[in-house]
CSV table of C-alpha atoms in Angstrom, one decimal:
chain,number,residue,atom,x,y,z
A,1,UNK,CA,150.4,183.4,32.5
A,2,UNK,CA,150.4,180.4,30.2
A,3,UNK,CA,152.9,180.5,27.3
A,4,UNK,CA,152.2,178.8,24.0
A,5,UNK,CA,154.6,177.7,21.3
A,6,UNK,CA,154.4,179.4,17.9
A,7,UNK,CA,154.9,176.2,15.8
A,8,UNK,CA,151.8,176.8,13.7
A,9,UNK,CA,151.5,180.6,13.7
A,10,UNK,CA,154.1,180.8,10.9
A,11,UNK,CA,151.5,178.9,8.8
A,12,UNK,CA,149.0,181.7,9.5
A,13,UNK,CA,151.7,184.1,8.3
A,14,UNK,CA,152.2,182.1,5.1
A,15,UNK,CA,148.5,181.9,4.4
A,16,UNK,CA,148.1,185.6,4.8
A,17,UNK,CA,150.9,186.1,2.3
A,18,UNK,CA,149.3,183.7,-0.1
A,19,UNK,CA,146.1,185.8,0.1
A,20,UNK,CA,148.3,188.9,-0.6
A,21,UNK,CA,147.4,190.5,2.8
A,22,UNK,CA,149.8,193.0,4.3
A,23,UNK,CA,151.7,190.7,6.6
A,24,UNK,CA,153.9,193.5,7.8
A,25,UNK,CA,150.9,195.3,9.3
A,26,UNK,CA,149.8,192.0,10.9
A,27,UNK,CA,153.2,191.5,12.5
A,28,UNK,CA,153.6,195.1,13.6
A,29,UNK,CA,150.1,195.3,15.0
A,30,UNK,CA,150.9,192.3,17.2
A,31,UNK,CA,154.4,193.5,18.2
A,32,UNK,CA,156.2,190.6,16.5
A,33,UNK,CA,159.0,190.0,14.0
A,34,UNK,CA,159.0,187.2,11.4
A,35,UNK,CA,162.2,185.8,13.0
A,36,UNK,CA,160.2,185.2,16.2
A,37,UNK,CA,157.5,183.3,14.4
A,38,UNK,CA,160.1,181.1,12.8
A,39,UNK,CA,161.9,180.5,16.1
A,40,UNK,CA,160.8,177.0,17.5
A,41,UNK,CA,161.7,178.2,21.0
A,42,UNK,CA,159.7,181.4,20.9
A,43,UNK,CA,156.4,181.5,23.0
A,44,UNK,CA,153.5,183.9,23.3
A,45,UNK,CA,150.8,184.3,26.0
A,46,UNK,CA,147.3,182.9,25.3
A,47,UNK,CA,146.0,186.5,25.0
A,48,UNK,CA,148.6,187.2,22.3
A,49,UNK,CA,147.8,183.9,20.6
A,50,UNK,CA,144.1,184.9,20.5
A,51,UNK,CA,145.0,188.4,19.2
A,52,UNK,CA,147.3,187.0,16.4
A,53,UNK,CA,144.5,184.7,15.1
A,54,UNK,CA,141.6,187.2,15.4
A,55,UNK,CA,143.6,190.0,13.8
A,56,UNK,CA,144.6,187.6,10.9
A,57,UNK,CA,140.9,186.8,10.3
A,58,UNK,CA,140.1,190.5,10.5
A,59,UNK,CA,142.9,191.5,8.1
A,60,UNK,CA,142.1,188.8,5.6
A,61,UNK,CA,138.3,189.0,6.0
A,62,UNK,CA,138.3,185.2,5.9
A,63,UNK,CA,136.5,183.5,8.8
A,64,UNK,CA,137.6,180.2,7.2
A,65,UNK,CA,141.2,180.9,7.9
A,66,UNK,CA,141.6,177.8,10.2
A,67,UNK,CA,140.6,175.4,7.4
A,68,UNK,CA,143.2,176.9,5.0
A,69,UNK,CA,145.9,176.9,7.7
A,70,UNK,CA,145.2,173.3,8.6
A,71,UNK,CA,145.4,172.4,4.9
A,72,UNK,CA,148.9,173.9,4.8
A,73,UNK,CA,150.3,171.8,7.6
A,74,UNK,CA,152.1,168.7,6.4
A,75,UNK,CA,153.5,165.9,8.5
A,76,UNK,CA,157.0,167.5,8.6
A,77,UNK,CA,155.5,170.6,10.3
A,78,UNK,CA,154.8,168.5,13.4
A,79,UNK,CA,158.5,168.0,14.3
A,80,UNK,CA,159.5,164.8,15.9
A,81,UNK,CA,155.9,163.8,16.7
A,82,UNK,CA,155.2,163.9,13.0
A,83,UNK,CA,158.3,161.8,12.3
A,84,UNK,CA,157.2,159.2,14.9
A,85,UNK,CA,153.7,159.1,13.3
A,86,UNK,CA,155.2,158.7,9.8
A,87,UNK,CA,157.3,155.7,11.0
A,88,UNK,CA,154.5,154.0,13.0
A,89,UNK,CA,153.9,150.3,12.1
A,90,UNK,CA,150.1,150.6,12.0
A,91,UNK,CA,147.5,153.4,11.9
A,92,UNK,CA,146.5,152.5,15.5
A,93,UNK,CA,150.1,153.1,16.6
A,94,UNK,CA,150.1,156.4,14.7
A,95,UNK,CA,146.9,157.5,16.5
A,96,UNK,CA,148.2,156.4,19.8
A,97,UNK,CA,151.4,158.5,19.1
A,98,UNK,CA,149.3,161.5,18.3
A,99,UNK,CA,147.2,161.1,21.4
A,100,UNK,CA,150.3,160.7,23.6
A,101,UNK,CA,152.4,163.6,22.2
A,102,UNK,CA,150.0,166.2,20.8
A,103,UNK,CA,150.9,168.5,23.8
A,104,UNK,CA,154.5,168.7,22.5
A,105,UNK,CA,153.0,170.8,19.7
A,106,UNK,CA,150.1,172.5,21.4
A,107,UNK,CA,149.0,172.5,25.0
A,108,UNK,CA,145.5,173.7,24.2
A,109,UNK,CA,143.9,170.4,23.3
A,110,UNK,CA,143.7,166.7,24.3
A,111,UNK,CA,143.1,163.8,21.9
A,112,UNK,CA,141.0,161.0,23.3
A,113,UNK,CA,140.0,157.7,21.6
A,114,UNK,CA,137.6,154.8,22.2
A,115,UNK,CA,137.0,151.8,20.0
A,116,UNK,CA,133.8,150.0,19.0
A,117,UNK,CA,133.4,146.7,17.0
A,118,UNK,CA,133.5,148.7,13.8
A,119,UNK,CA,135.4,151.9,14.4
A,120,UNK,CA,137.8,154.0,16.4
A,121,UNK,CA,136.5,157.4,17.5
A,122,UNK,CA,139.0,160.2,17.9
A,123,UNK,CA,137.7,163.1,20.1
A,124,UNK,CA,139.3,166.5,20.1
A,125,UNK,CA,138.8,168.4,23.3
A,126,UNK,CA,140.0,171.8,24.2
A,127,UNK,CA,141.8,171.8,27.6
A,128,UNK,CA,140.6,175.3,28.4
A,129,UNK,CA,138.0,177.8,27.0
A,130,UNK,CA,139.3,179.0,23.7
A,131,UNK,CA,136.9,182.0,23.4
A,132,UNK,CA,136.9,183.8,20.1
A,133,UNK,CA,139.5,181.5,18.5
A,134,UNK,CA,137.4,178.3,19.2
A,135,UNK,CA,136.2,178.0,15.6
A,136,UNK,CA,139.4,178.7,13.7
A,137,UNK,CA,141.6,176.7,16.1
A,138,UNK,CA,139.3,173.6,15.9
A,139,UNK,CA,139.0,174.0,12.2
A,140,UNK,CA,142.8,174.0,11.8
A,141,UNK,CA,143.3,171.2,14.2
A,142,UNK,CA,140.6,169.0,12.6
A,143,UNK,CA,142.0,169.4,9.1
A,144,UNK,CA,145.6,169.0,10.3
A,145,UNK,CA,144.9,165.7,12.0
A,146,UNK,CA,142.8,164.5,9.0
A,147,UNK,CA,145.7,165.3,6.7
A,148,UNK,CA,148.1,163.6,9.0
A,149,UNK,CA,146.1,160.4,9.0
A,150,UNK,CA,145.4,160.5,5.3
A,151,UNK,CA,149.2,160.9,4.6
A,152,UNK,CA,149.9,157.7,6.6
A,153,UNK,CA,147.3,155.7,4.6
A,154,UNK,CA,147.2,157.4,1.2
A,155,UNK,CA,145.9,154.3,-0.7
A,156,UNK,CA,143.1,153.3,1.7
A,157,UNK,CA,141.6,156.3,3.4
A,158,UNK,CA,140.7,155.4,7.0
A,159,UNK,CA,138.4,158.3,8.0
A,160,UNK,CA,134.7,157.4,7.4
A,161,UNK,CA,133.0,160.3,9.1
A,162,UNK,CA,133.5,163.6,10.9
A,163,UNK,CA,131.3,165.0,13.7
A,164,UNK,CA,131.6,168.7,14.6
A,165,UNK,CA,130.6,170.0,18.0
A,166,UNK,CA,129.4,173.3,16.6
A,167,UNK,CA,126.8,174.8,14.2
A,168,UNK,CA,127.6,174.9,10.5
A,169,UNK,CA,129.3,178.2,9.7
A,170,UNK,CA,128.7,180.2,6.5
A,171,UNK,CA,131.6,178.2,4.8
A,172,UNK,CA,130.2,174.8,5.8
A,173,UNK,CA,130.5,173.3,2.3
A,174,UNK,CA,134.3,173.5,2.5
A,175,UNK,CA,134.5,170.8,5.2
A,176,UNK,CA,133.2,168.0,3.0
A,177,UNK,CA,135.4,169.3,0.1
A,178,UNK,CA,138.5,169.2,2.2
A,179,UNK,CA,137.8,166.1,4.3
A,180,UNK,CA,136.1,164.1,1.5
A,181,UNK,CA,133.9,162.3,4.0
A,182,UNK,CA,130.4,162.9,5.4
A,183,UNK,CA,130.4,165.8,7.9
A,184,UNK,CA,127.8,166.3,10.6
A,185,UNK,CA,127.4,169.6,12.5
A,186,UNK,CA,125.8,170.3,15.9
A,187,UNK,CA,127.2,167.1,17.4
A,188,UNK,CA,128.0,166.5,21.1
A,189,UNK,CA,131.8,166.5,20.3
A,190,UNK,CA,134.3,167.1,17.5
A,191,UNK,CA,135.3,163.7,16.3
A,192,UNK,CA,137.0,161.8,13.5
A,193,UNK,CA,135.6,158.3,13.0
A,194,UNK,CA,138.1,155.7,11.6
A,195,UNK,CA,137.2,152.3,10.3
A,196,UNK,CA,138.2,149.4,12.5
A,197,UNK,CA,139.5,147.5,9.5
A,198,UNK,CA,142.1,150.2,8.8
A,199,UNK,CA,143.7,150.3,12.2
A,200,UNK,CA,146.0,147.3,12.0
A,201,UNK,CA,147.1,147.5,8.4
A,202,UNK,CA,150.9,147.9,8.1
A,203,UNK,CA,151.9,151.3,7.0
A,204,UNK,CA,154.2,151.7,3.9
A,205,UNK,CA,156.6,154.0,5.7
A,206,UNK,CA,156.9,151.9,8.9
A,207,UNK,CA,160.4,151.9,10.4
A,208,UNK,CA,160.5,150.5,13.9
A,209,UNK,CA,164.0,151.7,14.7
A,210,UNK,CA,163.2,155.3,13.6
A,211,UNK,CA,159.9,155.1,15.5
A,212,UNK,CA,161.5,154.1,18.8
A,213,UNK,CA,164.1,157.0,18.5
A,214,UNK,CA,161.4,159.6,17.6
A,215,UNK,CA,159.1,158.4,20.4
A,216,UNK,CA,161.9,158.6,23.0
A,217,UNK,CA,162.6,162.2,21.9
A,218,UNK,CA,158.9,163.0,22.3
A,219,UNK,CA,158.9,161.4,25.8
A,220,UNK,CA,161.9,163.6,26.8
A,221,UNK,CA,160.2,166.6,25.4
A,222,UNK,CA,157.1,166.0,27.4
A,223,UNK,CA,159.2,165.6,30.6
A,224,UNK,CA,161.0,168.8,29.8
A,225,UNK,CA,157.7,170.7,29.3
A,226,UNK,CA,156.3,169.3,32.5
A,227,UNK,CA,159.4,170.5,34.4
A,228,UNK,CA,159.1,173.9,32.8
A,229,UNK,CA,155.5,174.2,33.9
A,230,UNK,CA,155.3,175.6,37.4
A,231,UNK,CA,152.9,174.5,40.1
A,232,UNK,CA,151.0,177.7,39.7
A,233,UNK,CA,150.6,177.1,35.9
A,234,UNK,CA,149.3,173.5,36.6
A,235,UNK,CA,147.0,174.8,39.2
A,236,UNK,CA,145.6,177.5,36.8
A,237,UNK,CA,145.0,174.8,34.1
A,238,UNK,CA,143.3,172.5,36.7
A,239,UNK,CA,141.0,175.2,37.9
A,240,UNK,CA,140.1,176.3,34.3
A,241,UNK,CA,138.9,172.8,33.6
A,242,UNK,CA,137.0,172.4,36.9
A,243,UNK,CA,133.2,172.9,37.2
A,244,UNK,CA,131.9,176.0,38.7
A,245,UNK,CA,132.1,177.2,41.4
A,246,UNK,CA,135.8,176.4,41.7
A,247,UNK,CA,137.0,173.7,44.2
A,248,UNK,CA,138.2,174.8,47.6
A,249,UNK,CA,141.9,175.1,48.6
A,250,UNK,CA,141.6,171.8,50.5
A,251,UNK,CA,140.1,169.9,47.5
A,252,UNK,CA,142.6,171.3,45.2
A,253,UNK,CA,145.5,170.4,47.5
A,254,UNK,CA,144.1,166.8,47.6
A,255,UNK,CA,144.1,166.7,43.8
A,256,UNK,CA,147.8,167.6,43.8
A,257,UNK,CA,148.6,165.1,46.6
A,258,UNK,CA,149.5,167.8,49.0
A,259,UNK,CA,148.2,169.2,52.3
A,260,UNK,CA,146.7,172.8,52.0
A,261,UNK,CA,149.6,174.1,54.0
A,262,UNK,CA,152.2,172.5,51.6
A,263,UNK,CA,150.3,173.9,48.6
A,264,UNK,CA,150.2,177.3,50.2
A,265,UNK,CA,154.0,177.2,50.9
A,266,UNK,CA,154.8,176.2,47.3
A,267,UNK,CA,152.7,178.9,45.8
A,268,UNK,CA,154.2,181.5,48.2
A,269,UNK,CA,157.7,180.5,46.9
A,270,UNK,CA,156.4,181.2,43.4
A,271,UNK,CA,155.2,184.6,44.6
A,272,UNK,CA,151.5,183.9,44.3
A,273,UNK,CA,148.6,182.3,46.2
A,274,UNK,CA,145.6,180.2,45.7
A,275,UNK,CA,143.4,183.3,46.1
A,276,UNK,CA,145.3,185.1,43.3
A,277,UNK,CA,145.1,182.1,40.9
A,278,UNK,CA,141.4,181.8,41.6
A,279,UNK,CA,141.0,185.5,40.8
A,280,UNK,CA,142.9,185.0,37.5
A,281,UNK,CA,140.7,182.1,36.5
A,282,UNK,CA,137.5,183.9,37.5
A,283,UNK,CA,138.7,186.9,35.5
A,284,UNK,CA,139.4,184.8,32.4
A,285,UNK,CA,136.0,183.0,32.7
A,286,UNK,CA,134.2,186.3,33.2
A,287,UNK,CA,135.7,187.9,30.1
A,288,UNK,CA,134.8,184.9,28.0
A,289,UNK,CA,131.2,184.9,29.3
A,290,UNK,CA,130.7,188.7,28.8
A,291,UNK,CA,132.2,188.5,25.3
A,292,UNK,CA,130.3,185.5,24.1
A,293,UNK,CA,127.1,185.2,26.1
A,294,UNK,CA,124.0,187.3,26.5
A,295,UNK,CA,123.3,185.9,30.0
A,296,UNK,CA,122.9,188.2,32.9
A,297,UNK,CA,125.7,189.5,35.0
A,298,UNK,CA,123.9,188.3,38.1
A,299,UNK,CA,123.9,184.8,36.7
A,300,UNK,CA,127.7,185.1,36.0
A,301,UNK,CA,128.3,186.3,39.5
A,302,UNK,CA,126.5,183.3,41.0
A,303,UNK,CA,128.3,180.9,38.7
A,304,UNK,CA,131.6,182.2,40.0
A,305,UNK,CA,130.5,181.8,43.6
A,306,UNK,CA,129.7,185.4,44.5
A,307,UNK,CA,126.6,185.7,46.7
A,308,UNK,CA,126.5,189.5,46.3
A,309,UNK,CA,126.6,190.7,42.7
A,310,UNK,CA,128.0,194.1,43.9
A,311,UNK,CA,131.1,192.2,45.2
A,312,UNK,CA,131.6,190.6,41.8
A,313,UNK,CA,131.2,194.0,40.0
A,314,UNK,CA,133.9,195.5,42.3
A,315,UNK,CA,136.2,192.5,41.7
A,316,UNK,CA,135.8,192.7,38.0
A,317,UNK,CA,136.6,196.4,37.9
A,318,UNK,CA,139.7,195.7,40.0
A,319,UNK,CA,140.8,193.0,37.5
A,320,UNK,CA,139.8,194.8,34.3
A,321,UNK,CA,139.6,198.5,35.1
A,322,UNK,CA,136.0,198.6,33.8
A,323,UNK,CA,132.7,197.3,35.1
A,324,UNK,CA,131.2,194.1,33.6
A,325,UNK,CA,128.6,196.1,31.7
A,326,UNK,CA,131.2,198.4,30.2
A,327,UNK,CA,133.4,195.5,29.2
A,328,UNK,CA,130.5,193.8,27.4
A,329,UNK,CA,129.6,197.0,25.6
A,330,UNK,CA,133.2,197.5,24.5
A,331,UNK,CA,133.2,194.0,23.0
A,332,UNK,CA,130.0,194.5,21.2
A,333,UNK,CA,131.2,197.7,19.7
A,334,UNK,CA,134.3,195.9,18.3
């Protein structure tokens, strides 16, 4: 099961305290201690990560939690990646650094860029389905990155526009107030648009020597994270991002430059199998679908590659302990 760092969850804790919420209840409800949230090496499962954020929103009754948490996160909160960005020579180098090393801080998102004659477009893309935390997570990430870029160019703001890949929430007016640029909802992707003219301006805090040292640390950290991630974890992430129905064992082995037999052997050594990982991915996708969609269970079964809906129902009950209909009803009650 994927483990996530808690770098930014302490900011959730601090925001709850600022709102005078009972943070002891929040910690106890999630089986955590403050010392764990403040430990840079502590990790939680994705399910726990979801639960921490959703319970914080429930406790505070503030669906705009993500925007406020993002506003709290300064450049120093980003560790060595933030230090490298701060010491970049140009805004373009700062953006390239963010793009290259964002996964040292969170493995849930990718940052992609493309340039036109007049702008650079930064696209934020979730690596896996985020489910119920999609909105608060993207809110926090968007404001965090906007603040990061604005702190590197405080005298000449580089962001000219923000596109959001979701409908305007009830608190939609806060986006423009925080970002101070035009904000457009219901767009194809979540993006920050930078002016081309700002990209090559020399930054006031530029220090090439410090940048090189910080970048090398980030490179080493990425290598360490890659070594820590097992083949089964990488396979799980690959399948989560694949179109439905999921690729075959043979196609997956080709993606990882292995034969099916070699892939099977490696997974056996990790006490799992391709079949078990596919089941875990299908379970995850099914839970997200049943929680957030009103589509039919038959449609879900076919999307997951089940010809017989009854077989899917039996599989889901084996995974979850309840039928798909019962699970959906439980989520609606909550």
